[in-house]
Amino acid sequence: MELLEKKQKSRDDLKNNILQIAISLVENDGWNALSMRKIANQIDYSVPVIYEYFDSKEVLLDELRQKGFEILNKYLRKSIETEKAPQKMITNLAKSYWNFAMEFPSYYQLMFNYDFIQIDRKDGVAENNVTISIFKDAIHWLAPNSRYDEELSMELVDYLLALLHGMITLANNKSIFDKNFEFNKLKKATERFIRSVSSY
C-alpha cells in the first residue's frame, strides 16, 4: 500500500510540475506559443510522457483553467470571510477580482478570453459556478429582494461581473498603465453599482 501511495504521489508531483512548466512558458511566450513539445523539453521527458497525463493540449489547458478558478475563488472567499457589511463585501470581492487579474494575467486570459484561446469546451458553463455563487450570496445581502427572485439575482451578478471584466479589459488595453489610477476608477464604478443595487 505504501509503495502504491509513493507511486501515486510521484505521478501527482510530475503532473503538477507539468502544469507549472506550462504556465511558466505562457508567462514568457504567450498562450498561443505553448506546445506539448516545449513542455517536454523543459522537464527533460519525451512528448509521449506528457500525453500520459494529458490526452491533448486542450485537456492540459482545461486543467490550468480549473486551477485558475481555484485560485480566484480562494481570493474571493478570503476577502469576505470576516466581513458582515454587504457594501464592504461587494467592495472586497471587486478588489480581489482585480488583484487576481493583475497578479495572474495568464490565468485570467485563459479563463475568460475564449476567442483568444479557442478551446472546444463541453462543460464550460458549469466551471465557474462556485465563483457565481460567491457573488450571488453577497448580492443577496446587498439586495435582499433578490433572494426570492432568481432572475433578478443573476442579472445583478451579471451586471457586476460585466463591470469588473470591462474595467479590467480597459486597463489592460492601455499603453500607459497606472495600476493605482485604474483601480480607483474600478472602485468608484463599484461604489456606483452598490448605490444603485441597494434600492432593490
Coordinates of C-alpha atoms in Angstrom, one line a residue:
M1 CA 0.0 0.0 0.0
E2 CA 2.8 2.4 0.9
L3 CA 4.5 1.7 -2.4
L4 CA 1.3 2.5 -4.3
E5 CA 0.9 5.7 -2.4
K6 CA 4.5 6.7 -3.3
K7 CA 3.9 6.0 -6.9
Q8 CA 0.7 8.0 -6.9
K9 CA 2.5 10.9 -5.2
S10 CA 5.2 10.7 -7.8
R11 CA 2.7 10.9 -10.6
D12 CA 0.9 13.7 -8.9
D13 CA 4.1 15.6 -8.5
L14 CA 5.0 15.2 -12.1
K15 CA 1.6 16.3 -13.2
N16 CA 1.8 19.4 -11.1
N17 CA 5.3 20.0 -12.4
I18 CA 4.0 19.8 -16.0
L19 CA 1.3 22.4 -15.2
Q20 CA 3.8 24.7 -13.5
I21 CA 6.1 24.5 -16.5
A22 CA 3.2 25.2 -18.9
I23 CA 2.2 28.3 -17.0
S24 CA 5.8 29.5 -16.9
L25 CA 6.2 29.1 -20.6
V26 CA 3.0 31.0 -21.2
E27 CA 4.1 33.9 -19.0
N28 CA 7.2 34.2 -21.2
D29 CA 5.9 33.5 -24.6
G30 CA 2.0 33.7 -24.5
W31 CA -0.7 31.1 -24.8
N32 CA -0.5 30.5 -28.5
A33 CA 3.2 29.6 -28.3
L34 CA 2.5 26.8 -25.8
S35 CA 3.1 23.3 -27.1
M36 CA 3.5 19.8 -25.6
R37 CA 6.9 19.5 -27.1
K38 CA 8.1 22.7 -25.4
I39 CA 6.8 21.4 -22.0
A40 CA 8.6 18.0 -22.6
N41 CA 11.9 19.8 -23.4
Q42 CA 11.6 21.8 -20.2
I43 CA 11.1 18.9 -17.9
D44 CA 13.5 16.6 -19.8
Y45 CA 10.9 14.0 -20.7
S46 CA 9.6 12.7 -24.0
V47 CA 6.4 14.1 -25.5
P48 CA 4.6 10.7 -25.1
V49 CA 5.1 11.0 -21.3
I50 CA 3.3 14.3 -21.3
Y51 CA 0.4 12.7 -23.2
E52 CA 0.2 10.0 -20.4
Y53 CA -1.0 12.8 -18.1
F54 CA -2.9 15.0 -20.6
D55 CA -4.6 13.5 -23.7
S56 CA -4.3 16.7 -25.6
K57 CA -3.2 20.3 -25.2
E58 CA -6.9 21.2 -24.7
V59 CA -7.1 18.9 -21.7
L60 CA -4.0 20.5 -20.2
L61 CA -5.4 23.9 -20.8
D62 CA -8.6 22.8 -19.1
E63 CA -6.7 21.7 -16.0
L64 CA -5.0 25.1 -15.9
R65 CA -8.3 26.8 -16.2
Q66 CA -9.7 24.8 -13.3
K67 CA -6.6 25.7 -11.3
G68 CA -7.2 29.4 -12.1
F69 CA -10.7 29.3 -10.8
E70 CA -9.5 27.6 -7.6
I71 CA -7.0 30.4 -7.1
L72 CA -9.7 33.1 -7.8
N73 CA -12.3 31.5 -5.5
K74 CA -9.7 31.3 -2.7
Y75 CA -9.0 35.1 -3.2
L76 CA -12.8 35.8 -3.2
R77 CA -13.6 33.7 -0.1
K78 CA -10.7 35.2 1.9
S79 CA -11.7 38.7 1.1
I80 CA -15.1 38.3 2.8
E81 CA -14.6 35.6 5.4
T82 CA -14.8 38.1 8.3
E83 CA -16.9 40.8 6.7
K84 CA -20.5 41.4 7.6
A85 CA -21.4 44.6 5.9
P86 CA -22.9 43.9 2.5
Q87 CA -21.4 47.0 0.8
K88 CA -18.0 46.1 2.1
M89 CA -18.4 42.5 0.9
I90 CA -19.0 43.7 -2.7
T91 CA -16.1 46.2 -2.5
N92 CA -13.8 43.4 -1.2
L93 CA -14.9 41.0 -3.9
A94 CA -14.3 43.6 -6.6
K95 CA -10.9 44.3 -5.2
S96 CA -10.0 40.6 -5.1
Y97 CA -11.2 40.1 -8.6
W98 CA -9.0 42.9 -9.8
N99 CA -6.0 41.7 -7.8
F100 CA -6.3 38.2 -9.3
A101 CA -6.4 39.6 -12.8
M102 CA -3.4 41.8 -12.2
E103 CA -1.3 39.1 -10.4
F104 CA -2.3 36.1 -12.6
P105 CA -2.8 37.7 -16.1
S106 CA -2.1 34.4 -17.9
Y107 CA -4.7 32.5 -15.9
Y108 CA -7.2 35.4 -16.3
Q109 CA -6.7 35.3 -20.0
L110 CA -7.3 31.6 -20.3
M111 CA -10.3 31.6 -18.0
F112 CA -12.2 34.5 -19.7
N113 CA -10.9 35.2 -23.1
Y114 CA -12.4 32.4 -25.2
D115 CA -11.8 33.9 -28.6
F116 CA -8.0 34.1 -27.9
I117 CA -7.7 30.5 -26.7
Q118 CA -10.4 28.9 -28.7
I119 CA -10.9 25.8 -26.5
D120 CA -13.6 23.4 -27.6
R121 CA -15.4 23.2 -24.3
K122 CA -18.3 20.8 -23.5
D123 CA -18.8 21.8 -19.8
G124 CA -17.7 25.4 -19.8
V125 CA -21.0 26.7 -18.4
A126 CA -20.6 24.9 -15.1
E127 CA -16.9 25.7 -14.5
N128 CA -17.3 29.0 -12.7
N129 CA -20.4 28.1 -10.7
V130 CA -18.6 28.5 -7.4
T131 CA -17.4 32.0 -8.4
I132 CA -21.0 32.9 -9.4
S133 CA -22.3 31.5 -6.1
I134 CA -19.9 33.6 -4.1
F135 CA -21.0 36.8 -5.9
K136 CA -24.7 35.8 -5.7
D137 CA -24.5 35.3 -1.9
A138 CA -23.0 38.8 -1.5
I139 CA -25.7 40.3 -3.8
H140 CA -28.4 38.7 -1.6
W141 CA -27.1 40.6 1.4
L142 CA -26.9 43.8 -0.5
A143 CA -30.3 43.4 -2.2
P144 CA -32.5 41.2 0.0
N145 CA -35.3 41.0 -2.6
S146 CA -33.0 39.2 -5.0
R147 CA -33.1 36.2 -2.6
Y148 CA -36.6 35.4 -3.8
D149 CA -36.1 36.3 -7.5
E150 CA -33.5 34.1 -9.3
E151 CA -33.7 36.1 -12.5
L152 CA -33.0 39.4 -10.7
S153 CA -30.3 37.7 -8.6
M154 CA -28.4 36.6 -11.8
E155 CA -29.0 39.9 -13.5
L156 CA -27.3 41.7 -10.7
V157 CA -24.4 39.3 -10.7
D158 CA -24.0 39.6 -14.4
Y159 CA -24.0 43.4 -14.2
L160 CA -21.3 43.3 -11.5
L161 CA -19.1 40.8 -13.4
A162 CA -19.6 42.8 -16.7
L163 CA -18.4 45.9 -14.8
L164 CA -15.3 44.1 -13.4
H165 CA -14.3 42.5 -16.7
G166 CA -14.9 45.7 -18.6
M167 CA -12.7 47.8 -16.3
I168 CA -10.0 45.1 -16.3
T169 CA -10.0 44.9 -20.1
L170 CA -9.9 48.7 -20.5
A171 CA -7.0 48.9 -18.1
N172 CA -5.0 46.1 -19.7
N173 CA -5.5 47.6 -23.2
K174 CA -3.9 50.9 -22.3
S175 CA -0.4 51.5 -23.5
I176 CA 0.4 53.6 -20.4
F177 CA -0.9 51.7 -17.3
D178 CA -1.2 53.3 -13.9
K179 CA -2.4 50.5 -11.6
N180 CA -3.5 52.7 -8.8
F181 CA -5.3 55.1 -11.0
E182 CA -7.1 52.3 -12.9
F183 CA -8.0 50.6 -9.6
N184 CA -9.5 53.8 -8.2
K185 CA -11.7 54.0 -11.3
L186 CA -12.9 50.4 -10.7
K187 CA -13.5 51.3 -7.0
K188 CA -15.7 54.3 -8.0
A189 CA -17.6 52.2 -10.5
T190 CA -18.2 49.5 -7.9
E191 CA -19.5 52.1 -5.4
R192 CA -22.0 53.4 -8.0
F193 CA -23.1 49.8 -8.5
I194 CA -23.6 49.3 -4.8
R195 CA -25.7 52.5 -4.5
S196 CA -27.9 51.5 -7.4
V197 CA -28.4 48.0 -6.2
S198 CA -29.1 48.9 -2.6
S199 CA -32.5 50.2 -3.6
Y200 CA -33.7 46.8 -4.8

